[in-house]
Coordinates of C-alpha atoms and ligand atoms in Angstrom, one line a residue:
M1 CA -167.2 -58.7 -12.6
A2 CA -165.1 -61.9 -13.4
S3 CA -166.4 -64.8 -11.4
L4 CA -164.3 -66.3 -8.8
Q5 CA -162.6 -69.8 -9.3
S6 CA -161.3 -72.4 -6.9
L7 CA -157.4 -72.5 -6.5
R8 CA -155.4 -74.4 -8.9
G9 CA -155.2 -78.2 -7.6
M10 CA -158.1 -77.5 -5.2
V11 CA -161.1 -79.7 -6.6
D12 CA -164.7 -79.4 -5.8
L13 CA -166.7 -82.6 -5.7
L14 CA -169.8 -82.3 -7.2
P15 CA -173.0 -84.0 -6.2
E16 CA -172.7 -86.6 -8.7
Q17 CA -169.4 -87.5 -7.5
T18 CA -170.0 -87.6 -3.8
P19 CA -171.9 -91.0 -3.8
L20 CA -168.9 -92.9 -4.8
W21 CA -166.8 -91.0 -2.1
Q22 CA -169.5 -92.0 0.3
H23 CA -169.6 -95.6 -0.8
V24 CA -165.5 -95.9 -0.2
E25 CA -165.8 -94.0 3.1
A26 CA -168.5 -96.3 4.3
V27 CA -166.6 -99.5 3.1
T28 CA -163.4 -98.3 4.7
A29 CA -164.9 -97.3 8.1
E30 CA -166.5 -100.8 8.3
H31 CA -163.2 -102.5 7.1
F32 CA -161.3 -100.9 9.9
R33 CA -164.2 -101.7 12.3
R34 CA -163.9 -105.3 11.6
S35 CA -160.0 -105.0 12.0
V36 CA -160.4 -103.4 15.3
V37 CA -158.5 -100.2 14.3
R38 CA -160.0 -97.0 15.8
E39 CA -160.4 -93.6 14.1
I40 CA -158.1 -90.6 15.1
R41 CA -158.7 -87.2 13.8
T42 CA -156.1 -84.6 14.2
P43 CA -156.0 -80.7 12.9
L44 CA -155.3 -79.8 9.4
L45 CA -152.7 -77.3 10.6
E46 CA -149.8 -78.0 12.7
V47 CA -146.5 -76.4 13.7
T48 CA -144.2 -76.5 10.7
E49 CA -141.4 -78.3 12.9
L50 CA -143.6 -81.4 13.2
F51 CA -143.2 -82.1 9.4
A52 CA -139.5 -80.8 9.2
R53 CA -138.7 -83.3 11.9
G54 CA -141.2 -86.2 11.2
I55 CA -140.8 -86.2 7.5
G56 CA -137.1 -85.0 6.9
E57 CA -135.9 -81.8 5.5
A58 CA -134.2 -83.2 2.4
T59 CA -137.6 -84.9 1.2
D60 CA -139.6 -83.6 -1.9
V61 CA -142.7 -82.9 0.4
V62 CA -140.7 -80.8 2.9
G63 CA -138.2 -79.4 0.6
K64 CA -140.8 -78.0 -1.8
E65 CA -144.3 -79.1 -1.4
M66 CA -145.6 -77.6 1.8
Y67 CA -148.1 -74.8 2.4
T68 CA -146.4 -73.0 5.1
F69 CA -147.1 -69.6 6.4
R70 CA -147.0 -67.4 9.3
D71 CA -150.1 -66.9 11.5
R72 CA -151.0 -63.8 13.2
G73 CA -149.0 -64.8 16.3
E74 CA -146.0 -65.2 13.9
R75 CA -145.8 -69.0 14.4
S76 CA -144.8 -70.9 11.4
C77 CA -147.8 -73.2 10.4
T78 CA -148.0 -75.9 7.9
L79 CA -151.3 -77.6 6.4
R80 CA -150.5 -81.1 6.8
P81 CA -149.1 -83.0 3.8
E82 CA -149.5 -86.3 5.2
G83 CA -150.9 -87.8 8.1
T84 CA -148.7 -89.9 10.0
A85 CA -146.6 -87.3 11.8
S86 CA -149.8 -85.6 13.1
V87 CA -151.0 -89.2 14.5
V88 CA -147.7 -89.9 16.3
R89 CA -147.8 -86.1 17.8
A90 CA -151.3 -87.0 19.1
A91 CA -150.3 -90.3 20.3
I92 CA -147.3 -88.9 22.1
Q93 CA -149.0 -85.5 23.3
H94 CA -152.0 -87.7 24.9
G95 CA -149.8 -90.5 26.4
L96 CA -151.6 -93.2 24.2
L97 CA -148.6 -95.0 23.8
S98 CA -148.4 -95.8 27.7
Q99 CA -151.8 -97.5 27.1
G100 CA -150.3 -100.2 25.1
P101 CA -150.2 -100.6 21.3
Q102 CA -152.4 -98.4 19.2
R103 CA -154.2 -99.4 16.0
L104 CA -155.5 -96.2 14.4
W105 CA -156.9 -94.9 11.2
Y106 CA -157.3 -91.5 9.9
G107 CA -158.9 -89.9 6.8
G108 CA -159.2 -86.5 5.4
P109 CA -157.4 -83.8 3.1
M110 CA -153.8 -83.3 2.9
F111 CA -152.1 -80.4 1.1
R112 CA -148.9 -80.4 -1.2
Y113 CA -147.8 -77.8 -3.6
E114 CA -147.4 -80.1 -6.8
R115 CA -148.1 -79.7 -10.5
P116 CA -151.6 -80.8 -10.7
Q117 CA -152.5 -83.6 -13.1
A118 CA -154.8 -86.6 -13.2
G119 CA -154.7 -88.4 -9.8
R120 CA -152.3 -85.5 -8.5
Q121 CA -153.9 -82.6 -6.7
R122 CA -152.7 -79.9 -4.3
Q123 CA -155.7 -80.7 -1.9
F124 CA -156.1 -84.3 -1.9
H125 CA -157.4 -87.0 0.3
Q126 CA -155.7 -89.8 2.1
I127 CA -156.9 -92.7 4.4
G128 CA -154.2 -94.0 6.7
L129 CA -153.5 -96.9 9.0
E130 CA -150.9 -96.6 11.8
L131 CA -149.9 -99.5 14.1
L132 CA -147.9 -98.2 16.8
G133 CA -146.0 -100.3 19.2
F134 CA -145.7 -103.4 17.2
A135 CA -142.4 -104.8 16.3
D136 CA -143.1 -108.3 14.9
P137 CA -143.0 -109.1 11.2
R138 CA -146.3 -110.3 11.5
S139 CA -147.7 -106.8 12.0
D140 CA -146.1 -105.6 8.8
V141 CA -148.2 -108.6 7.2
E142 CA -151.2 -107.7 8.9
A143 CA -151.0 -103.8 7.8
I144 CA -150.4 -105.1 4.1
A145 CA -153.3 -107.5 4.5
I146 CA -155.7 -104.6 5.8
A147 CA -154.8 -102.6 2.5
W148 CA -154.7 -105.2 0.1
D149 CA -158.1 -106.5 1.3
L150 CA -159.6 -103.0 1.5
L151 CA -158.9 -102.6 -2.3
A152 CA -159.5 -106.2 -3.3
G153 CA -163.1 -105.9 -1.4
L154 CA -163.7 -102.6 -3.4
E155 CA -163.0 -104.7 -6.6
V156 CA -160.7 -102.3 -8.2
G157 CA -158.8 -103.6 -11.0
G158 CA -155.0 -104.1 -12.1
L159 CA -153.7 -104.3 -8.4
A160 CA -150.1 -105.2 -7.8
L161 CA -148.1 -105.3 -4.4
E162 CA -144.4 -104.2 -4.8
L163 CA -142.3 -105.2 -1.8
N164 CA -138.8 -104.2 -0.6
T165 CA -136.8 -103.9 2.6
L166 CA -134.7 -101.0 3.6
G167 CA -133.0 -103.0 6.4
S168 CA -132.2 -101.7 9.8
P169 CA -130.8 -98.0 10.5
D170 CA -127.5 -99.7 10.7
D171 CA -127.9 -101.4 7.4
R172 CA -129.0 -98.4 5.6
A173 CA -126.1 -95.9 7.2
R174 CA -123.6 -98.7 5.7
Y175 CA -125.5 -99.0 2.5
R176 CA -125.8 -95.1 2.0
S177 CA -121.9 -94.6 2.3
E178 CA -121.5 -97.5 -0.4
L179 CA -124.1 -95.8 -2.8
V180 CA -122.6 -92.6 -2.2
A181 CA -119.4 -93.5 -3.1
W182 CA -120.6 -95.3 -6.4
L183 CA -122.9 -92.2 -7.0
E184 CA -120.1 -89.7 -6.6
A185 CA -118.0 -91.8 -9.3
H186 CA -120.9 -91.8 -11.8
R187 CA -122.0 -88.1 -11.0
D188 CA -121.6 -87.0 -14.6
Q189 CA -123.8 -89.6 -16.0
L190 CA -126.8 -88.5 -13.7
D191 CA -129.6 -86.2 -14.2
P192 CA -129.4 -82.8 -12.2
D193 CA -132.1 -84.0 -9.7
S194 CA -130.1 -87.1 -8.9
Q195 CA -126.8 -85.1 -8.8
Q196 CA -128.4 -82.9 -5.9
R197 CA -129.7 -85.8 -4.2
I198 CA -126.3 -87.3 -3.6
S199 CA -125.6 -85.1 -0.8
T200 CA -129.3 -84.5 0.5
N201 CA -131.0 -87.8 0.1
P202 CA -128.9 -90.6 -1.9
L203 CA -131.6 -93.4 -1.4
R204 CA -134.1 -91.3 -3.3
V205 CA -131.7 -91.5 -6.6
L206 CA -132.8 -95.1 -6.7
D207 CA -136.5 -94.1 -7.1
S208 CA -135.6 -91.6 -10.1
K209 CA -138.1 -91.6 -13.0
V210 CA -135.4 -90.6 -15.4
S211 CA -134.9 -93.6 -17.8
A212 CA -131.2 -93.0 -18.4
T213 CA -130.5 -92.8 -14.6
Q214 CA -132.7 -96.0 -14.1
A215 CA -130.4 -97.8 -16.7
L216 CA -127.2 -96.4 -15.3
L217 CA -128.3 -97.6 -11.8
E218 CA -128.5 -101.3 -12.9
G219 CA -124.7 -101.3 -12.0
A220 CA -125.1 -99.7 -8.5
P221 CA -124.4 -101.6 -5.3
S222 CA -127.6 -103.3 -4.2
L223 CA -129.2 -102.4 -0.8
A224 CA -130.1 -106.1 -0.3
D225 CA -126.3 -107.1 -0.2
A226 CA -126.0 -104.6 2.7
L227 CA -128.6 -106.1 4.7
S228 CA -127.6 -108.0 8.0
G229 CA -128.5 -111.5 8.5
E230 CA -131.0 -110.5 11.0
S231 CA -132.7 -108.0 8.6
H232 CA -132.8 -110.6 5.8
E233 CA -134.4 -113.0 8.3
R234 CA -137.0 -110.5 9.1
F235 CA -137.7 -109.8 5.5
S236 CA -138.3 -113.4 4.6
R237 CA -140.6 -113.8 7.5
V238 CA -142.7 -110.9 5.9
R239 CA -142.7 -112.6 2.7
Q240 CA -143.8 -115.9 4.1
G241 CA -146.5 -114.3 5.8
L242 CA -147.8 -112.6 2.6
E243 CA -147.4 -116.0 0.9
A244 CA -149.4 -117.7 3.5
L245 CA -152.3 -115.3 3.0
G246 CA -152.2 -115.8 -0.8
I247 CA -151.3 -112.1 -1.2
P248 CA -149.3 -111.8 -4.4
F249 CA -146.4 -109.5 -4.6
T250 CA -143.3 -108.7 -6.4
L251 CA -140.0 -107.6 -5.2
N252 CA -138.8 -104.2 -6.3
P253 CA -135.2 -103.5 -4.9
R254 CA -135.7 -99.9 -6.3
L255 CA -138.7 -99.1 -3.9
V256 CA -137.4 -96.6 -1.3
R257 CA -140.3 -94.5 -0.6
G258 CA -140.2 -90.7 -0.5
L259 CA -140.2 -90.1 3.3
D260 CA -137.4 -90.5 5.3
Y261 CA -138.7 -92.2 8.4
Y262 CA -139.1 -95.6 7.0
S263 CA -136.9 -98.9 7.8
H264 CA -137.5 -102.7 6.9
T265 CA -140.4 -103.3 5.1
A266 CA -141.4 -100.8 2.3
F267 CA -144.5 -101.4 -0.1
E268 CA -146.5 -100.0 -2.7
I269 CA -149.7 -101.2 -4.1
T270 CA -150.1 -99.9 -7.9
S271 CA -152.9 -100.2 -10.3
S272 CA -152.2 -100.6 -14.2
Q273 CA -155.3 -98.6 -14.7
L274 CA -153.9 -95.3 -13.5
G275 CA -151.4 -94.2 -16.1
S276 CA -148.6 -92.5 -15.0
Q277 CA -149.7 -91.7 -11.3
A278 CA -150.0 -95.5 -10.6
T279 CA -149.4 -95.9 -6.9
V280 CA -152.7 -96.1 -4.9
C281 CA -151.2 -97.1 -1.3
G282 CA -147.7 -96.8 0.0
G283 CA -146.4 -97.5 3.4
G284 CA -143.9 -99.4 5.6
R285 CA -142.4 -99.8 8.8
Y286 CA -141.0 -96.7 10.5
D287 CA -139.5 -97.7 13.8
G288 CA -137.5 -94.6 14.4
L289 CA -140.0 -91.9 14.1
V290 CA -142.1 -91.8 17.3
Q291 CA -138.6 -91.4 19.0
Q292 CA -137.5 -88.8 16.8
L293 CA -140.8 -86.9 17.6
G294 CA -140.0 -86.9 21.3
G295 CA -142.0 -90.0 22.2
P296 CA -140.7 -93.1 23.7
P297 CA -138.8 -95.7 21.5
T298 CA -141.7 -97.2 19.6
P299 CA -141.8 -99.7 16.5
A300 CA -144.6 -99.0 14.0
V301 CA -145.9 -99.8 10.7
G302 CA -148.4 -98.1 8.5
W303 CA -149.5 -96.9 5.1
A304 CA -151.5 -94.2 3.3
L305 CA -153.8 -94.6 0.4
G306 CA -154.9 -91.8 -2.1
M307 CA -158.6 -91.5 -2.2
E308 CA -158.7 -89.6 -5.6
R309 CA -156.9 -92.5 -7.5
L310 CA -158.9 -94.9 -5.5
V311 CA -162.0 -93.2 -6.8
L312 CA -160.7 -92.9 -10.3
L313 CA -160.1 -96.8 -10.2
L314 CA -163.6 -97.4 -8.8
A315 CA -165.2 -95.3 -11.5
Q316 CA -163.7 -97.6 -14.0
R317 CA -165.7 -100.5 -12.6
A318 CA -168.7 -101.3 -15.4
D319 CA -171.1 -101.3 -12.2
A320 CA -169.5 -98.0 -10.8
A321 CA -173.0 -96.2 -11.3
E322 CA -174.8 -98.9 -9.1
L323 CA -172.6 -98.8 -6.5
A324 CA -173.9 -95.9 -4.2
P325 CA -177.5 -95.7 -5.4
Q326 CA -179.5 -92.9 -3.8
P327 CA -183.1 -93.9 -4.5
V328 CA -186.0 -91.9 -3.7
D329 CA -188.8 -93.7 -2.4
L330 CA -191.3 -91.1 -2.2
Y331 CA -192.0 -87.9 -4.5
V332 CA -194.6 -85.9 -2.8
I333 CA -196.7 -83.6 -5.4
S334 CA -199.2 -81.0 -4.2
R335 CA -201.1 -78.3 -5.6
G336 CA -203.5 -75.5 -4.2
E337 CA -203.1 -73.8 -0.7
A338 CA -204.7 -76.3 1.3
A339 CA -202.9 -79.1 -0.2
E340 CA -199.5 -77.5 -0.2
A341 CA -199.7 -77.0 3.6
Q342 CA -200.2 -80.8 4.0
A343 CA -197.4 -81.7 1.9
L344 CA -194.5 -80.8 4.2
P345 CA -196.0 -82.6 7.1
L346 CA -196.5 -85.7 5.1
A347 CA -192.8 -85.6 4.0
R348 CA -191.6 -85.1 7.5
L349 CA -193.9 -88.1 8.7
C350 CA -192.2 -90.2 6.0
R351 CA -188.7 -89.2 6.5
Q352 CA -189.0 -89.8 10.3
A353 CA -190.0 -93.4 9.5
G354 CA -187.0 -93.7 7.4
L355 CA -188.1 -93.1 3.9
R356 CA -186.3 -91.1 1.4
V357 CA -188.7 -88.2 0.5
E358 CA -188.4 -85.4 -2.1
L359 CA -190.9 -82.7 -1.9
D360 CA -191.9 -80.9 -4.8
A361 CA -192.6 -77.2 -3.7
S362 CA -192.6 -75.8 -7.3
G363 CA -196.3 -75.0 -7.1
A364 CA -196.3 -75.9 -10.8
A365 CA -199.0 -77.7 -12.7
F366 CA -199.7 -81.5 -11.9
G367 CA -198.4 -82.4 -15.2
K368 CA -195.0 -80.8 -14.7
Q369 CA -194.6 -82.2 -11.1
F370 CA -195.3 -85.8 -12.4
K371 CA -192.6 -85.3 -14.9
R372 CA -190.2 -84.4 -12.2
A373 CA -191.5 -87.2 -10.1
D374 CA -190.6 -89.5 -12.9
R375 CA -187.1 -88.1 -13.5
S376 CA -186.3 -88.3 -9.7
G377 CA -186.3 -92.1 -10.0
A378 CA -188.9 -92.4 -7.1
R379 CA -190.9 -95.6 -6.7
H380 CA -194.1 -93.8 -5.7
A381 CA -195.7 -90.5 -5.7
A382 CA -197.9 -89.0 -2.9
V383 CA -200.3 -86.8 -4.6
I384 CA -202.5 -84.0 -2.8
G385 CA -205.0 -82.1 -4.6
E386 CA -207.9 -79.9 -3.6
E387 CA -210.2 -83.0 -3.0
E388 CA -207.5 -85.1 -0.8
A389 CA -206.6 -82.1 1.1
A390 CA -210.3 -81.6 2.0
A391 CA -210.7 -85.1 3.1
G392 CA -207.2 -85.2 4.8
L393 CA -206.0 -88.0 2.4
V394 CA -203.4 -88.7 -0.1
T395 CA -203.3 -90.3 -3.1
L396 CA -200.5 -93.2 -3.8
R397 CA -199.2 -93.8 -7.2
A398 CA -196.8 -96.4 -8.1
L399 CA -194.5 -94.9 -10.6
R400 CA -192.6 -98.1 -11.5
E401 CA -195.4 -100.7 -11.8
A402 CA -197.7 -101.8 -14.5
G403 CA -201.2 -103.1 -14.5
E404 CA -203.3 -103.8 -11.4
A405 CA -200.2 -102.9 -9.0
A406 CA -200.0 -99.3 -10.5
S407 CA -203.6 -98.3 -9.7
D408 CA -203.9 -95.3 -7.6
R409 CA -205.1 -95.7 -3.9
R410 CA -206.5 -93.2 -1.7
L411 CA -205.1 -93.5 1.9
T412 CA -204.6 -91.6 5.1
P413 CA -201.2 -90.5 6.0
Q414 CA -200.9 -93.3 8.5
E415 CA -202.0 -95.8 5.8
L416 CA -199.5 -94.5 3.2
L417 CA -196.8 -95.1 5.9
R418 CA -197.7 -98.5 6.6
Q419 CA -197.8 -99.1 2.8
L420 CA -194.4 -97.8 2.3
S421 CA -192.3 -97.9 5.5
P422 CA -189.3 -100.1 5.6
D423 CA -189.9 -103.5 7.6
P424 CA -187.8 -102.9 10.8
M425 CA -186.4 -106.4 10.4
T426 CA -184.8 -105.7 7.3
T427 CA -183.6 -102.1 7.7
E428 CA -180.7 -103.7 9.7
D429 CA -179.4 -105.2 6.6
V430 CA -177.4 -102.5 4.9
S431 CA -176.4 -104.8 2.1
T432 CA -180.1 -104.8 1.0
P433 CA -180.2 -102.1 -1.8
A434 CA -182.4 -99.4 -0.7
G435 CA -186.0 -99.6 -2.3
Q436 CA -185.9 -103.3 -3.0
G437 CA -187.6 -106.0 -1.0
R438 CA -188.4 -103.4 1.8
L439 CA -192.0 -102.1 0.8
A440 CA -194.0 -103.9 3.3
G441 CA -197.2 -105.2 2.0
S442 CA -196.9 -104.2 -1.5
Ligands
ATP1 P1 -146.3 -90.1 -5.5 O1 -144.9 -90.7 -5.9 O2 -147.4 -90.4 -6.5 O3 -145.8 -88.5 -5.3 P2 -145.7 -90.2 -2.5 O4 -144.9 -91.1 -2.6 O5 -145.7 -88.7 -2.7 O6 -146.6 -90.5 -4.3 P3 -147.2 -90.7 -0.4 O7 -146.8 -89.7 0.2 O8 -146.5 -92.1 -0.1 O9 -147.2 -90.4 -1.8 O10 -148.8 -90.6 -0.1 C1 -149.4 -92.1 -0.3 C2 -150.5 -91.9 -1.3 O11 -151.4 -90.7 -1.3 C3 -150.0 -92.1 -2.7 O12 -149.6 -93.4 -3.1 C4 -151.0 -91.4 -3.7 O13 -152.0 -92.3 -3.8 C5 -151.6 -90.4 -2.6 N1 -151.1 -89.1 -3.2 C6 -149.8 -88.6 -2.9 N2 -149.7 -87.4 -3.3 C7 -150.9 -87.0 -4.0 C8 -151.3 -85.7 -4.6 N3 -150.7 -84.7 -4.7 N4 -152.9 -85.9 -5.2 C9 -153.3 -87.1 -5.0 N5 -152.9 -88.1 -4.2 C10 -151.7 -88.0 -3.9
MG2 MG1 -145.2 -87.3 -4.1

């Protein structure tokens, strides 16, 4: 029988990959904790209308990328393609907005039916920030700074921040009609996709990846010229805020973002180390969305970051292998019935004390078990043979020391624990690489 495969674009994360993911997740959670941003978790499945209304029918995501199906109750359901609409729905549904501004983050899988390639999958993962109920340009700056500092803190390379403003809904409406008129006049020089977007989503034409279209657009009316004085002023305050923080950025008047709900600030963080899927993080202000989804008028700003692309970047760090060490403290070796009966109790005792303990349950010859102990990277082996078992003792062998320090010691389980267990004073310090400087009395 042919073996079963995962669906195209749905990717397994194997054990050698998960440590890097866990590292990113731990750093992210701590980063949000320091910024007093609270986590929210929403379902993966929502009513289709949420995304149709929240993201916009004319977007690529809703138009052709969603996993939509009818459930057994004949409701149209969609696997979430992004997080913002769900977070806003939940905030409205549970009355969070009446409790004051909300600083929220989320993380988890998203689903889009796209052509899989490096950095682009059908199930992928995002981490996102949503600041709901914040109107001031300083909150745009704070949102961007939180993203920038997270990425910079992870020391990923080649980062660049691109910034634009989409203006107010009024500015956009004015600009939209100007742009549509210009695009209509140049219709026959546009690529087919862009031609179609003239009526569905004209601003997205600016974002076209077709180089002939890009060249043509040099002559198009600019959004900047359509901005009101107030929108200009707002945007300059965002730029000043970033300058004051020393966060470098470039202005990109073409940056419009794929989703419909943005206004004013739009930004992307790209990396030169990612090839064609260069955008790691994208976001901006979406003052109209909460109301559009049935909530009270609520200004908001946020972003979403692609985990796969972030992990690709992190894996390029020279020290990637050391980022998330999973050291084994103790490898338990036993042979013979009485000895084997004592091995698991010893492992449990040591695990309860906080040690990372691997148990060899193979019953193989001592030599083989020692080889595996060595390969595990463990600092110590606990050896229980017939003699030890009869005496209720364990032989502790240091696997990574030489000379005097390497000599075997025969100990009771309690003595062994005292030798190895982490000093309670230093276990608090998560920055200490596990297994270093933590071996009390050794
Ligand atoms: P792209 O232009 O790359 O399709 P997007 O504008 O559709 O991106 P957003 O909806 O803004 O992306 O999502 C934010 C981030 O999520 C992106 O910058 C990217 O890092 C990541 N992302 C989006 N789609 C995918 C995907 N299919 N696979 C992996 N990561 C993705
Ligand atoms: Mg996309």
